[in-house]
XYZ file of C-alpha atoms in Angstrom:
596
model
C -47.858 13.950 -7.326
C -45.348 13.833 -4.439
C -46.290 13.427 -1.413
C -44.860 14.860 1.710
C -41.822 12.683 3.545
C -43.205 10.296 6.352
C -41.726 12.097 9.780
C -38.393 9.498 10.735
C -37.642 10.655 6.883
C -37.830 14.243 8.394
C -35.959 13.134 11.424
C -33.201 11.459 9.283
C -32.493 14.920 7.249
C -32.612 17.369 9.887
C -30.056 14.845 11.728
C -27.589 14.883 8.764
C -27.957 18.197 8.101
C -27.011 19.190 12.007
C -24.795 16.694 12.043
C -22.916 18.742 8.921
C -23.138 21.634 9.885
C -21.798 20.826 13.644
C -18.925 19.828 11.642
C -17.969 22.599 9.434
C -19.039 25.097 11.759
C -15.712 23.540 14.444
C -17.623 24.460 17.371
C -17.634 21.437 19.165
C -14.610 18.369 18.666
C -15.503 15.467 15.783
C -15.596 12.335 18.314
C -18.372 14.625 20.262
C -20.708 15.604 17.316
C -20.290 11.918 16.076
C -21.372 10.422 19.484
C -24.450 13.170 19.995
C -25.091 11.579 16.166
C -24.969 8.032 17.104
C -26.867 9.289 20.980
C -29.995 11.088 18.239
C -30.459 7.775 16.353
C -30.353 5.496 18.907
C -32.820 7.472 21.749
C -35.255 8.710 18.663
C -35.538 4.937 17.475
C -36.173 4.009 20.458
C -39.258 6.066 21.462
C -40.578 6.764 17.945
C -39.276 3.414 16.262
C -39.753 3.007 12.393
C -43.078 1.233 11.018
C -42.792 -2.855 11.579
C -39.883 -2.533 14.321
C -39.340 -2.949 17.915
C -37.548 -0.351 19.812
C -34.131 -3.212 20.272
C -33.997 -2.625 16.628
C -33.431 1.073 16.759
C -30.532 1.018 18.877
C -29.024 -2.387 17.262
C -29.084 0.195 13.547
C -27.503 2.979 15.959
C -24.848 1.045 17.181
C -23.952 -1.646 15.045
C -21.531 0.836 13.134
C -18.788 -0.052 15.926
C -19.014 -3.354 14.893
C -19.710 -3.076 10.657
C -16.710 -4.752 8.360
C -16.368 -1.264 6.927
C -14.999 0.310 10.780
C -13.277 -3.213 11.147
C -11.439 -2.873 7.909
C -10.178 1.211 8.203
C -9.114 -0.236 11.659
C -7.475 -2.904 9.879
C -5.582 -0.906 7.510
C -3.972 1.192 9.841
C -2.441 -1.607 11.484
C -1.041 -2.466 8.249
C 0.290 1.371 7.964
C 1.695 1.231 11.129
C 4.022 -2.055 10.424
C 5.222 -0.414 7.154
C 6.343 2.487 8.992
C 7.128 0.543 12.325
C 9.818 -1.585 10.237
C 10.339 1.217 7.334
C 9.844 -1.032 4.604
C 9.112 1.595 2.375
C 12.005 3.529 3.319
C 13.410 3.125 -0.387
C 10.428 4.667 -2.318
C 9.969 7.349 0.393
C 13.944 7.985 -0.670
C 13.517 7.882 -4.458
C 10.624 10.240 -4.481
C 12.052 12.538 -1.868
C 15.349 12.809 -4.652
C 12.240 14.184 -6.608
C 10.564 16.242 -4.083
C 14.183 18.122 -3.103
C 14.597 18.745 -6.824
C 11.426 20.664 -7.045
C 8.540 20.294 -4.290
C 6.273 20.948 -7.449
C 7.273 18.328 -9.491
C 7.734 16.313 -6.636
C 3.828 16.425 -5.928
C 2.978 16.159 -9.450
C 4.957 12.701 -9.820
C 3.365 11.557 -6.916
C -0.271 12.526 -8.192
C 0.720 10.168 -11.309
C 1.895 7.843 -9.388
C -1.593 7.346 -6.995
C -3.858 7.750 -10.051
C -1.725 5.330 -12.376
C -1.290 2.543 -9.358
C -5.077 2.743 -8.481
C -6.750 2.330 -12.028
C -6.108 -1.364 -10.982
C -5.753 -1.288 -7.480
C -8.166 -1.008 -4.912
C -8.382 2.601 -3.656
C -8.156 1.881 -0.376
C -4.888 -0.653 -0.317
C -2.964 2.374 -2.629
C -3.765 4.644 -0.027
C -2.311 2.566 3.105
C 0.953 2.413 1.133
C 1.145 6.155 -0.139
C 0.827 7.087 3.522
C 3.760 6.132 5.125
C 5.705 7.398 2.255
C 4.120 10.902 2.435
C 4.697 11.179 5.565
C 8.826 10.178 5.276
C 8.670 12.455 2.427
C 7.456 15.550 4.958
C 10.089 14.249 7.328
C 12.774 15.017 4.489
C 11.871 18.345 3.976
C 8.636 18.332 1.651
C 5.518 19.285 1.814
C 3.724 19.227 5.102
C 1.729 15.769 5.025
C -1.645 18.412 5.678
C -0.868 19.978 2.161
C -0.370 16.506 -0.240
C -2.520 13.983 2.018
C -6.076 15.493 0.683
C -4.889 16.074 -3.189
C -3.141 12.552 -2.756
C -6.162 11.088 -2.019
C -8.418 12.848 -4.832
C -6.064 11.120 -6.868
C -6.451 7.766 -5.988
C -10.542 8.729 -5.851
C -9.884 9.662 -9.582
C -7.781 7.168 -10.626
C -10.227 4.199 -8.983
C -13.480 6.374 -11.043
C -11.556 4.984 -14.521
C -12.041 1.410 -14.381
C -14.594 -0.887 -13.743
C -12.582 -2.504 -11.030
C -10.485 0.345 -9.517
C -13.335 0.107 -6.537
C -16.026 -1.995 -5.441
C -18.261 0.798 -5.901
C -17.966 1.066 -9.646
C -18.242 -2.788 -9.113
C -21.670 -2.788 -7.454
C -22.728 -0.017 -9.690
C -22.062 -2.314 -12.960
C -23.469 -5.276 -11.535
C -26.906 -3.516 -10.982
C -27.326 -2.073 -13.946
C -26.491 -5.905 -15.619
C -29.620 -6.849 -13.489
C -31.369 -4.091 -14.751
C -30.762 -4.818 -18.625
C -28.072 -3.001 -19.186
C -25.120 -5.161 -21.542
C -22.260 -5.782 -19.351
C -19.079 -2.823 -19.600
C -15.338 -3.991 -20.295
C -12.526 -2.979 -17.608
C -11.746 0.152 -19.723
C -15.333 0.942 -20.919
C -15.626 4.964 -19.344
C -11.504 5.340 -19.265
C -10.979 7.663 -22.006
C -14.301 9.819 -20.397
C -12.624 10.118 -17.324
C -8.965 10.479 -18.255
C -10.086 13.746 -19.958
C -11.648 15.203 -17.036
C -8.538 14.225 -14.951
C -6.393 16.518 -16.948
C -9.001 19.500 -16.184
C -9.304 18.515 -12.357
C -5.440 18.057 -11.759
C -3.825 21.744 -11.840
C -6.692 22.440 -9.220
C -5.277 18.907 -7.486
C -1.794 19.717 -8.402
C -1.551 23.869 -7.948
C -4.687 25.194 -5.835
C -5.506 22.499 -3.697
C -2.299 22.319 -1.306
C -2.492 26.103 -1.002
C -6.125 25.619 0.516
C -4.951 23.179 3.209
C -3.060 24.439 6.094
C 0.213 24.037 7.351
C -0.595 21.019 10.455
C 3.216 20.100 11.142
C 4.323 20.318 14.891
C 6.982 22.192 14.017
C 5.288 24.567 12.146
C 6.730 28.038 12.145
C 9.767 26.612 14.534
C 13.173 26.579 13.785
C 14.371 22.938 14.211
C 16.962 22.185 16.355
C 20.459 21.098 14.749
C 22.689 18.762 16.741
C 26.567 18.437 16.623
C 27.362 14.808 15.809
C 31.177 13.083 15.512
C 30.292 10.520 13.037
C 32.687 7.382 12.497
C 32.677 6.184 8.841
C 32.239 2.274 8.251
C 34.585 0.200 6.754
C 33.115 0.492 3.107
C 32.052 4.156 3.157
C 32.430 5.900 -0.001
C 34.143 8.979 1.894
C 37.400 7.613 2.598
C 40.047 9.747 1.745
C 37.669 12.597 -0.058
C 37.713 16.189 0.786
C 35.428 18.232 2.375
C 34.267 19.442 -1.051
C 33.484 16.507 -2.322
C 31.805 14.753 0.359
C 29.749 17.393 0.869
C 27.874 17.568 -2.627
C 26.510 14.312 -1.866
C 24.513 15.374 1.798
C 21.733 17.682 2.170
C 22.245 21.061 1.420
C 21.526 21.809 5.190
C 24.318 19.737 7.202
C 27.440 21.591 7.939
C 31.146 19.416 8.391
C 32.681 21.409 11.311
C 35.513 19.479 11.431
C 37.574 16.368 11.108
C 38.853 13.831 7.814
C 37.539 11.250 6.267
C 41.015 10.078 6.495
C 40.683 9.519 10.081
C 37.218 7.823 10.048
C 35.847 10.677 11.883
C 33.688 14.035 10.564
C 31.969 16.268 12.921
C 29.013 17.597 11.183
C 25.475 19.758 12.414
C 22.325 19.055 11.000
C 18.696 18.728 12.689
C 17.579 15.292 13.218
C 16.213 14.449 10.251
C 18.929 15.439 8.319
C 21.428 13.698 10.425
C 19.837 10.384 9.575
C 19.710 10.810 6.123
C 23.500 11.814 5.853
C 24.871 8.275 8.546
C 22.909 6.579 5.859
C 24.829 8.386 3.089
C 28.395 8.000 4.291
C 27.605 4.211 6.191
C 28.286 5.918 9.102
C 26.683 6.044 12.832
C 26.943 9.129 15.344
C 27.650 6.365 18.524
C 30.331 3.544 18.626
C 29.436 0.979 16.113
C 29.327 -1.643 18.810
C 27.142 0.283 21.206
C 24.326 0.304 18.413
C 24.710 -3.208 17.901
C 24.191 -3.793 21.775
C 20.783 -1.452 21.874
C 19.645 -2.831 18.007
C 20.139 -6.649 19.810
C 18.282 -5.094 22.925
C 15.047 -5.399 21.115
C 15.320 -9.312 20.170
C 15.921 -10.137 24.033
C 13.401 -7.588 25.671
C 10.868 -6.655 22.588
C 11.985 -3.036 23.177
C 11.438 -0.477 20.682
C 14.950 1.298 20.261
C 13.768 5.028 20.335
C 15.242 8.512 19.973
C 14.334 10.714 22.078
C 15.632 14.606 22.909
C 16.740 15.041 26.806
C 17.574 18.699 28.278
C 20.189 19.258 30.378
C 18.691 21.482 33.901
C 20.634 23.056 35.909
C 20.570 20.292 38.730
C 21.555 18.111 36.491
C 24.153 15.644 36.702
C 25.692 16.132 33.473
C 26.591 19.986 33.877
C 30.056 20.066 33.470
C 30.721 16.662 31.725
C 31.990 15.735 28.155
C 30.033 12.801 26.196
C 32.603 10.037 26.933
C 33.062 11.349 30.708
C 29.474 11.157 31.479
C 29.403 7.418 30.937
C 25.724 6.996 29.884
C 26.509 3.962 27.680
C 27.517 1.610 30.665
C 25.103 3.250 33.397
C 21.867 3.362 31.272
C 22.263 1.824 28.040
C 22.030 5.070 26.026
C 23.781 6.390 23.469
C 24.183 9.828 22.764
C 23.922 10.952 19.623
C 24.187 14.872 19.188
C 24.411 17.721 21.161
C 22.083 20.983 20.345
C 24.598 23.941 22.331
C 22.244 26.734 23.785
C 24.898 28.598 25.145
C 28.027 27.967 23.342
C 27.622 27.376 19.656
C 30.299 24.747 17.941
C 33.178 26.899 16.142
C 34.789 24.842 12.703
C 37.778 23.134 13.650
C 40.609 22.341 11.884
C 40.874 19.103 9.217
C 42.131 17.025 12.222
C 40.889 18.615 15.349
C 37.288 17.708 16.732
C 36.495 18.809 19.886
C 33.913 15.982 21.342
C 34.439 16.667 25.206
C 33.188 20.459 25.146
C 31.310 20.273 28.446
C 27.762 19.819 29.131
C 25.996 23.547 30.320
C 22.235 24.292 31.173
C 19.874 24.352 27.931
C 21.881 22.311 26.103
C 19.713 19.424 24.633
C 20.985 15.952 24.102
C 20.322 13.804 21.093
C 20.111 9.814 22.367
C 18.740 7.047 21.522
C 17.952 4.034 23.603
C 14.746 1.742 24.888
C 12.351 4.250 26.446
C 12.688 2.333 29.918
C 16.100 3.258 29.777
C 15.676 6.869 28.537
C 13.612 7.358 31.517
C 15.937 6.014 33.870
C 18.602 8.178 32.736
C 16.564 11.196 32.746
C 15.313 10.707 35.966
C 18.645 9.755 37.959
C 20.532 12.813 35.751
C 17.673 15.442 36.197
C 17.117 16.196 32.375
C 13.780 17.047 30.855
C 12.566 14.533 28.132
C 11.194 17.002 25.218
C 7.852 16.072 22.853
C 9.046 14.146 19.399
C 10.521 11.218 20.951
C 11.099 8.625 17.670
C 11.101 5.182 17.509
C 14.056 3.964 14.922
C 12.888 1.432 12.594
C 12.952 -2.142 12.630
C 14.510 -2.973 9.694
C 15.486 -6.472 10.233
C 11.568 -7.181 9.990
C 10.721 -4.603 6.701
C 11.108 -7.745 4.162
C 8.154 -9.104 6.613
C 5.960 -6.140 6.631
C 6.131 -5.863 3.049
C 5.260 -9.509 1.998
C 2.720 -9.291 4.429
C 1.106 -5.826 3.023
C 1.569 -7.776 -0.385
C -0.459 -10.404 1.305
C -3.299 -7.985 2.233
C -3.505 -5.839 -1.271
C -3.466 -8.282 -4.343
C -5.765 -10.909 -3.140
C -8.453 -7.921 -2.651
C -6.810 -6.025 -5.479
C -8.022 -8.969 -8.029
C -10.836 -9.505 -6.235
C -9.982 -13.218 -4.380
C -11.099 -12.021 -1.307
C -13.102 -9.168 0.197
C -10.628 -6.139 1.639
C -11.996 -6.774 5.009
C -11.241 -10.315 5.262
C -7.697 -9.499 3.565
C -6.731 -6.502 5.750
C -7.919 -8.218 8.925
C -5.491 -11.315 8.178
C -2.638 -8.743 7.477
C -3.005 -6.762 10.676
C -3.106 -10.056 12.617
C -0.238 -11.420 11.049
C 1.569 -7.545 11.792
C 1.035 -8.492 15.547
C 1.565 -12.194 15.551
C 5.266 -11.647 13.845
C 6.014 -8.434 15.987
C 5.871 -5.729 13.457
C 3.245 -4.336 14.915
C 3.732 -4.532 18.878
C 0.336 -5.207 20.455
C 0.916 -2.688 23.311
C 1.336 0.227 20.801
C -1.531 -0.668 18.635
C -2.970 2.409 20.044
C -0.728 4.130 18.302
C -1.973 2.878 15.112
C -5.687 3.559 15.529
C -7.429 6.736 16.022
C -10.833 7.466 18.386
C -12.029 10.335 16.107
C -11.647 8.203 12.997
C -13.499 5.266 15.019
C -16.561 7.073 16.222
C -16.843 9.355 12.881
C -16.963 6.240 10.765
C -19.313 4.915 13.258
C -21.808 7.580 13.242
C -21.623 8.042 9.343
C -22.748 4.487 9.011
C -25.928 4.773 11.480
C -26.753 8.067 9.436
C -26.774 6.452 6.412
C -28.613 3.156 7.735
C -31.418 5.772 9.152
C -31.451 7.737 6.044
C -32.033 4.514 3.474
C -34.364 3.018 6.199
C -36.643 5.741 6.908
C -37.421 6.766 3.155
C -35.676 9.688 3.580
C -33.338 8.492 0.219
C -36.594 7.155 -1.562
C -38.491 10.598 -1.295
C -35.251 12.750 -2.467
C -34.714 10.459 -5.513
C -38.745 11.327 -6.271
C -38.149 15.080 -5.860
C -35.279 14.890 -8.323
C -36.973 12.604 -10.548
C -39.883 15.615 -10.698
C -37.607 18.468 -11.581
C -35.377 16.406 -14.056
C -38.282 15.957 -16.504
C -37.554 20.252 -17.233
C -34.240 19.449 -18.141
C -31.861 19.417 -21.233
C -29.956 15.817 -20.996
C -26.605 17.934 -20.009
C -28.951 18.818 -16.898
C -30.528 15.347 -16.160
C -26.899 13.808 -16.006
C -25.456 16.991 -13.941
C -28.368 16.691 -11.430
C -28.473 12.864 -11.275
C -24.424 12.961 -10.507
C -24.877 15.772 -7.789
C -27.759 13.627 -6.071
C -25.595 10.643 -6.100
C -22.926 12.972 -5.184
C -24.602 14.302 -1.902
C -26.113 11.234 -0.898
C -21.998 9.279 -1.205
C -21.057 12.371 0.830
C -23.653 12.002 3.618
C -24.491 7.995 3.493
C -22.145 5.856 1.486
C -21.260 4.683 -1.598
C -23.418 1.668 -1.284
C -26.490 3.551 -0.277
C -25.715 6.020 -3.188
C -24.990 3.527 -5.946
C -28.203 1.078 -4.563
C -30.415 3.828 -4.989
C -29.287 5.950 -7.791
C -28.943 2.863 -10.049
C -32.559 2.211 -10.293
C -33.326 5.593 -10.652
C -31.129 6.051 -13.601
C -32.849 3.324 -15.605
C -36.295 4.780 -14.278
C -35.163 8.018 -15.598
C -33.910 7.013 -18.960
C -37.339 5.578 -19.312
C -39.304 8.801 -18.521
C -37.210 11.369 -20.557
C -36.395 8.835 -23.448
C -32.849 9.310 -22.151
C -29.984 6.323 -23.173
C -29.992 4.363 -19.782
C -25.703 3.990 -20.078
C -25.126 7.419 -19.936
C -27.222 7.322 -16.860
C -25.310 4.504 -15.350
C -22.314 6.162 -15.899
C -23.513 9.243 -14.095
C -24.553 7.660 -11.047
C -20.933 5.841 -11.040
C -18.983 8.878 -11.429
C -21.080 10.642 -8.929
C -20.586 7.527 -6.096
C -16.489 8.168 -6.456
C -17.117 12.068 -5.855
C -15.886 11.764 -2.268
C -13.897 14.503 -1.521
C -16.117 17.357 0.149
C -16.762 15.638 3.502
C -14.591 12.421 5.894
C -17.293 10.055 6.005
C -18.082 10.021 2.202
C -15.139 7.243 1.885
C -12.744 5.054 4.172
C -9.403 6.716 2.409
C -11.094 9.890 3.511
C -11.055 8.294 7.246
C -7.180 7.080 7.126
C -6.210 10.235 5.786
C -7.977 12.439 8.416
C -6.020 11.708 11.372
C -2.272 11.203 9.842
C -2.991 14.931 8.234
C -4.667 16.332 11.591
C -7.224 17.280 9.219
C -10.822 19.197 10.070
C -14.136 18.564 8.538
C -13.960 21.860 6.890
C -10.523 20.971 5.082
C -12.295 18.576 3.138
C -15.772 20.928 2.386
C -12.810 23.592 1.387
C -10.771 21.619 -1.199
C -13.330 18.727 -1.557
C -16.502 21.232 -2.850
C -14.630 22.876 -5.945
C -13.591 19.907 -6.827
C -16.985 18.371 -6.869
C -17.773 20.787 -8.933
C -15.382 20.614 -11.889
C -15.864 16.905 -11.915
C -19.161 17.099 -12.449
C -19.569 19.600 -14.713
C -16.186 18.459 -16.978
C -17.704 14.580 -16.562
C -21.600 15.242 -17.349
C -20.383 17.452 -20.404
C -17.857 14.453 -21.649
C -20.957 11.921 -21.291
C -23.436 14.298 -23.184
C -20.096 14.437 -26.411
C -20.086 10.709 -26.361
C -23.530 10.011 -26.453
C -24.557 12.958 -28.570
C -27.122 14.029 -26.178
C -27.557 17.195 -27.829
């Protein structure tokens, strides 16, 4: 008979269920609910501490989250993120799958879904993620998808992908190498593949067509109409649009820039398009919207000062020193070290000119916003001694000089943990020192890189799960189950063992999940003369069923802050997913094993 939970096991699951519902519910911000969390555990420890321990113990399990490899390794991998984007190594696949994405946005995203489930079959979930981001996010930059809509179904398939194999995580790693302790004879690399490649293919249209329509739109410029900018571009030397017509030239650019004037004959095009579109189309026609040698001077600025060369939008006032002025007559280049780029005209919008004729010293009037690029010191300076207002979305441009660096070292980081040499955390800490050390990663902006709510959420998940294995609160569940189970058809055992491993991988952690539900399974099998493998197999697939809350997994954490996501975006899209997963994977396991 079972008897009733000891009180700390109480404690633990009233905790984690406040601590859930304070999150979906939105009342109160993450980083607070997670430090009242992490405030619970440590004070209740530490007046009522658990059987055999000292109250020092209490808050040492409270608070040694801040300090566990797992919080030291998300940390780690956003470094790493923030030197591919830093440097924009990955600036080429971001451009190859944004070809796709501008073709069709749904084919686009289903590509990419391939793409993250194929890569992480063999690849550690977490590594495949830390490169995927960046490129989703250059991909949302270009005119896709909103990173808030593809960052959560990205992610489900990478979970997915990782489920297949014995070694796409360390989860189905730790699983397997229970169970071989147990008794159970040891499983190939592509033992469960087929099992789960068939319940992919039923889980991705929801992935593919349901789930991006569930997540909202989290872009600042949401429901805005970007701003375009006038730019006179000068052609390079080897551009292809030497001597072309305006026809022709423009069937290679986005559909969105406009040529207002000039020839290609004469080196010169004056063309509107918002920001991101301007970029895109200098790097097209090998062209650059300042003086070729001015570039060079700010691009050389950052290998003498360690300044970040930045864009950045300025405002002209009406105070302001530039009222009245052209771009060459206001001078900026010599008195601040700025170049300006574009011009957005509030008042006066730019009229086509003829092939020939373009009109670059228009003067400067109130509301019109300047386009310019420069080391923020100097951006300052300028806007300060002209009277402009510096607008929200400055940009720092790439280092690309450093990208071969950023990428050797991210290849560094991934396939020694990918092949299991070393541990991810000892990998991805090397890698985000080596970011810093060789400057693609400055260490002043590393703030930049890491995120507080991500920091104290992972914190507190890991203190709840430490308090929920500790106190017996996992122990007495697993008996309640076990009770029920015995009632059961085998297509119900291996659906109710997957959603207990489920919930506790959603509340705990994957290593609390599979250390538990492991022994239960053979325990189980035992009891109900059940195969034990089948068993196994559920408890694995329910420890990669991550997606309904942000603590469940750390790709969950690295996602949650470059999407601006909620906890209730990931109970939303995350809970029917759970769902079709398990029913789709415990009704595979009960065909294969003819548990009829």
């Amino acid at each position: 008979m079972l008897s009733a939970p000891q009180p700390h096991a109480i404690g633990a699951m009233l905790l984690t269920i406040a601590m859930f519902y304070g999150f979906v519910s939105g009342r109160a911000r993450v980083e607070i609910i997670s430090l009242l969390t992490i405030s619970a555990i440590a004070l209740g420890l530490y007046w009522f501490p658990l059987p055999g321990q000292s109250p020092t113990d209490g808050l040492k399990l409270a608070f040694e989250g801040f300090g566990h490899y797992a919080l030291i390794t998300i940390c780690a991998l956003m470094v790493l993120g923030r030197g591919l984007v830093t440097t924009g190594a990955l600036e080429p696949v971001s451009r190859l799958l944004t070809r796709v994405w501008r073709f069709n946005r749904q084919i686009g995203l289903f590509v990419t879904l391939l793409l993250a489930f194929g890569m992480s079959m063999m690849v550690n979930d977490t590594p495949v993620l830390v490169l995927m981001l960046p490129v989703m996010a250059a991909i949302a930059a270009n005119g896709g998808m909103p990173a808030s809509r593809t960052l959560i179904p990205v992610n489900s398939a990478v979970l997915i992908g990782g489920m297949s194999t014995t070694i796409g995580t360390s989860t189905n790693l730790l699983v397997v190498s229970i169970a071989g302790d147990l008794g159970l004879p040891p499983m190939s690399v592509f033992h469960f593949t087929p099992i789960v490649l068939l319940a992919a293919l039923v889980a991705l249209p929801f992935i593919w067509l349901v789930m991006p329509r569930l997540l909202p739109d989290n872009s600042v410029e949401a429901g805005h109409e970007p701003r375009r900018f006038a730019a006179l571009l000068r052609l390079g030397e080897n551009s292809f649009a030497h001597g072309l017509s305006h026809e022709l030239i423009a069937e290679r650019l986005p559909a969105d820039v406009e040529l207002l004037g000039g020839t290609a004959a004469g080196g010169r095009m004056l063309v509107r398009a918002t920001h991101a579109a301007l970029e895109e189309t200098m790097r097209i026609l090998g062209a650059t919207a300042a003086p070729a040698w001015l570039m060079d001077r700010l691009r050389s600025g950052y290998a003498t000062t360690g300044h970040d060369l930045t864009v950045a939008e300025l405002a002209v006032t009406k105070d302001s020193g530039l009222v009245g002025k052209g771009v060459a007559s206001a001078n900026v280049a010599e008195l601040y070290n700025v170049a300006i780029l574009g011009v957005h005209r509030a008042q006066r919008p730019w009229v086509a000119q003829p092939d020939g004729e373009t009109r670059t010293e228009s003067p400067f009037d109130e509301g019109d916003i300047l386009l310019v690029a420069g080391a923020v010191g100097s951006i300052e300076q300028m806007s300060l001694a002209e009277n402009m207002l510096v607008l929200e979305g400055a940009k720092e441009l790439p280092r690309t000089a450093k990208a071969p660096l950023a990428l050797a070292i991210m290849a560094c980081a991934v396939v020694p943990a990918s092949i299991g040499i070393v541990p991810i955390a000892i990998s991805a800490l090397g890698g985000a020192i080596a970011m810093l050390v060789t400057g693609c990663v400055r260490f002043d902006r590393i703030g930049r890189a890491l995120s507080a709510k991500v920091v104290v959420l992972v914190a507190a998940s890991i203190a709840i799960g430490r308090i929920v294995l500790e106190s017996g609160a996992a122990t007495w569940l697993s008996e309640l189950i076990a009770m029920g189970l015995q009632f059961l058809p085998p297509a119900g055992v291996l659906a109710a063992v997957m959603l207990f491993v489920t919930v506790l991988t959603n509340f705990a952690s994957n290593t609390t999940a599979a250390a538990v539900g492991t022994p239960i399974a053979f325990s189980l099998g035992q009891q109900l003369g059940i195969p034990v493998e089948p068993l196994v197999l559920a408890v694995l697939f329910g420890c990669n069923l991550c997606y309904a809350t942000p603590v469940a997994y750390q790709t969950n954490m690295l996602i949650m802050s470059a999407g601006d996501y909620r906890f209730a975006d990931y109970t939303r899209t995350g809970l029917p997913l759970v769902a079709i997963m398990v029913v789709t994977l415990s009704g595979l396991l009960v065909l294969r094993y003819g548990l009829y």
